[in-house]
CSV table of C-alpha atoms in Angstrom, one decimal:
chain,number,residue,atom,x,y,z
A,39,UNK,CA,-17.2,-9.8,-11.4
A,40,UNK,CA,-13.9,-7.8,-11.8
A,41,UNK,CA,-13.7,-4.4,-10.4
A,42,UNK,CA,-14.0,-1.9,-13.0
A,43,UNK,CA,-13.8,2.1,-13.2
A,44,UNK,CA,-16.9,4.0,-11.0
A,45,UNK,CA,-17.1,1.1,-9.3
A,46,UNK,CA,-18.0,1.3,-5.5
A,47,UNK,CA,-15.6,-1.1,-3.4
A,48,UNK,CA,-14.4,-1.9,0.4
A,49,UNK,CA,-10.9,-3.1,0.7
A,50,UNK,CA,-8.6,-4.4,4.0
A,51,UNK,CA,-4.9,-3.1,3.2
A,52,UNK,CA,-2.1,-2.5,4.7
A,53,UNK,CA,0.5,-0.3,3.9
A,54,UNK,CA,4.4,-0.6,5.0
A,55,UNK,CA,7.5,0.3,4.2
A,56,UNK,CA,10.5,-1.6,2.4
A,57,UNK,CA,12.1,-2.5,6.1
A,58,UNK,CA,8.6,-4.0,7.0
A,59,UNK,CA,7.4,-0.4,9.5
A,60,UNK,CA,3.6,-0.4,8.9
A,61,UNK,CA,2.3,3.3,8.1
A,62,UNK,CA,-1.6,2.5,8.1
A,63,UNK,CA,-3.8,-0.3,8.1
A,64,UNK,CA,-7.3,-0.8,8.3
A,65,UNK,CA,-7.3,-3.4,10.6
A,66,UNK,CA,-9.2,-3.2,13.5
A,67,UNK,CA,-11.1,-0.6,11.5
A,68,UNK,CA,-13.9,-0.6,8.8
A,69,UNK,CA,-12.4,-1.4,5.1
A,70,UNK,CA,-11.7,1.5,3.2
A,71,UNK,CA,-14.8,2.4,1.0
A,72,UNK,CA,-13.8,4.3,-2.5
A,73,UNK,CA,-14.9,5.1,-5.9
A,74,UNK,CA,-12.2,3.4,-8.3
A,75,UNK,CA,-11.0,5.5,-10.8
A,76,UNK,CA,-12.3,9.0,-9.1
A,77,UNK,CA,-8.9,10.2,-7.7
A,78,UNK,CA,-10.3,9.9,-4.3
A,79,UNK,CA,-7.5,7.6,-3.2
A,80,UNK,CA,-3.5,7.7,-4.8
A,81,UNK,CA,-3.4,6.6,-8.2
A,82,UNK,CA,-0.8,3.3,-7.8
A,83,UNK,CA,-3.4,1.7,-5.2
A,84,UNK,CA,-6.9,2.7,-7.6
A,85,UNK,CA,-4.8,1.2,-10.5
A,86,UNK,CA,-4.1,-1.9,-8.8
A,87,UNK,CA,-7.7,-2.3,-7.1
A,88,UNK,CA,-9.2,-2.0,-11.1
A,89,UNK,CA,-9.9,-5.6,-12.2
A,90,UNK,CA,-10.1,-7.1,-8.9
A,91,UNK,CA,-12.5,-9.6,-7.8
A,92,UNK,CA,-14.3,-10.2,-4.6
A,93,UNK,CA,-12.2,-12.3,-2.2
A,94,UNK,CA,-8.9,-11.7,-4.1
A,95,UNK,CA,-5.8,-10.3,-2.5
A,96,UNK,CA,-3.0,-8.7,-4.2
A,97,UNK,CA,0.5,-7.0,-2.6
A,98,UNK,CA,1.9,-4.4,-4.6
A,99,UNK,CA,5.1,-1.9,-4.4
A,100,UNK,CA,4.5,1.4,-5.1
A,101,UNK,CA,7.2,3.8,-6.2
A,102,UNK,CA,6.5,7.5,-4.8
A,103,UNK,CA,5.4,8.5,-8.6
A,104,UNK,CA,2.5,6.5,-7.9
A,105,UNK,CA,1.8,7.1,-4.4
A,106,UNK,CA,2.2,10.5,-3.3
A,107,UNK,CA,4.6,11.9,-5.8
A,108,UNK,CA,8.6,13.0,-5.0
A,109,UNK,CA,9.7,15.8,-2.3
A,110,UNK,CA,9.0,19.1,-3.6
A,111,UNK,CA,12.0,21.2,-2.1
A,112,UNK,CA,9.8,24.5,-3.3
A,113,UNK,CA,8.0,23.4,-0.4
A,114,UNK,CA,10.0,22.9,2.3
A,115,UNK,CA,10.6,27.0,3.2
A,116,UNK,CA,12.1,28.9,6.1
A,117,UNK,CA,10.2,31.3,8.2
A,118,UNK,CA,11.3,33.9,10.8
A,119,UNK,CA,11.0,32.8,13.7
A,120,UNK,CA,9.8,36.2,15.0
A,121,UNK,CA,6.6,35.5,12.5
A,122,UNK,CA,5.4,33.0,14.9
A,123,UNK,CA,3.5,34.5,18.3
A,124,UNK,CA,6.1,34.5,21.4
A,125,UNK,CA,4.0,31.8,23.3
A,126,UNK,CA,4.4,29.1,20.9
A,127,UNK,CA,7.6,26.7,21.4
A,128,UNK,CA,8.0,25.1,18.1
A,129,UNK,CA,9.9,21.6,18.0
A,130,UNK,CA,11.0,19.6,14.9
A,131,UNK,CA,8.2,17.1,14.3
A,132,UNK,CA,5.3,19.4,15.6
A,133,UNK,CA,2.9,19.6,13.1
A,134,UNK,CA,1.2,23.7,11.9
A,135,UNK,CA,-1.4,25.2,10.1
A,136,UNK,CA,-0.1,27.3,7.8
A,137,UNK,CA,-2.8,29.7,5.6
A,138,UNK,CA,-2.9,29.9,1.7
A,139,UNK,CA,-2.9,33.4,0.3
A,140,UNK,CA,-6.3,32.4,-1.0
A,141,UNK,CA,-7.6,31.7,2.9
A,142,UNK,CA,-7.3,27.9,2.9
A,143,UNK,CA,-5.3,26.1,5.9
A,144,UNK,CA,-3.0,23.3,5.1
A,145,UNK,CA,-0.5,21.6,7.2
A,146,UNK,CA,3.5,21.5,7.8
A,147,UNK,CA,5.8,19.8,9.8
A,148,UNK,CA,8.6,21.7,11.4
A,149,UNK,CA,11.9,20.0,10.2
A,150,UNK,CA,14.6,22.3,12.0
A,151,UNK,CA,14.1,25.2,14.6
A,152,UNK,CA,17.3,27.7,15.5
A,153,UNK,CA,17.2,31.3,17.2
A,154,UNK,CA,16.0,33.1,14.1
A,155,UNK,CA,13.8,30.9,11.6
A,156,UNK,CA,12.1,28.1,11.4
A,157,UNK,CA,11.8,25.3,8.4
A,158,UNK,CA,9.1,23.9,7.8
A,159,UNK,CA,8.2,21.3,5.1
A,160,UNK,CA,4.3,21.2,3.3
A,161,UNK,CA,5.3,17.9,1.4
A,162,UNK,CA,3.2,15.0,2.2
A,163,UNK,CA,4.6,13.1,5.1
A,164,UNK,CA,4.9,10.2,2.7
A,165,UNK,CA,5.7,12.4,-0.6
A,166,UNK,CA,9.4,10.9,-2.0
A,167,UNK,CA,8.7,7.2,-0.1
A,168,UNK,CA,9.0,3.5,-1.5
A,169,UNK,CA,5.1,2.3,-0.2
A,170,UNK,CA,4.3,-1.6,0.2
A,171,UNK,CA,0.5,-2.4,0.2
A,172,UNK,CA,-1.7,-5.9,0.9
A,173,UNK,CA,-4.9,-5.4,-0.7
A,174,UNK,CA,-7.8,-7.4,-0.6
A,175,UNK,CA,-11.4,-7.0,-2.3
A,176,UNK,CA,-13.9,-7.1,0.5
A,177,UNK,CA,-16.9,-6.0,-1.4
A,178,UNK,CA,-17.9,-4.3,-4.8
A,179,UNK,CA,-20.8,-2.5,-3.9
């Protein structure tokens, strides 16, 4: 039976990049458990699960249009540095909160810290990145 949209499914995968660095994996872990088709997961990997049988395995390259889209510069932004409480000691790398006018909290990575800002970038860590993935089926449930 070949995996079709709103179908349930469990899959092993593991993701890399082009020079081999692995990013995630669900080994050593449960399979990842999704609904195909219901944008739970990026849209190059739900494609390439759809039609899938139990058992098979597939490796796939995704291009960042189909992973987790390009680098947005609109959101990489600049902040005074004085905006940030005198205690904190913010590095490039260290991961913020940063608050939505409409409340929500969503998080940025500081990319470079002088005396008076600080940037900080709300792109996906893996937004405007080449992603390798082997998949296999473990289950349609």
């Amino acid at each position: 039976m070949a995996v079709k949209k709103g179908d349930k499914v469990k899959v092993d995968y593991t993701g890399k990049f082009d020079d081999g660095t692995v990013f995630d994996t669900s080994e050593g872990k449960q399979p990842l458990e999704f609904e195909v088709g219901s944008g739970m997961i990026i849209k190059g990997f739900d494609d390439a699960v759809m039609g899938m049988e139990k058992g098979q395995e597939k490796d796939i390259r995704l291009e960042s249009k189909e992973a987790y889209g390009d680098v947005n510069p609109a959101l990489v932004q600049k902040i005074p540095r004085d905006k940030l409480p005198p205690e904190q000691k913010p590095e490039p790398g260290m991961m913020v909160g940063m608050m939505t006018p409409d409340g929500k909290q969503i998080p940025a990575r500081i990319t470079e810290v002088n005396d008076k800002e600080i940037t900080i970038d709300i792109n996906h860590p893996l937004a405007g990145k080449t992603l390798n993935f082997k998949i296999k089926l473990v289950e349609i449930i």
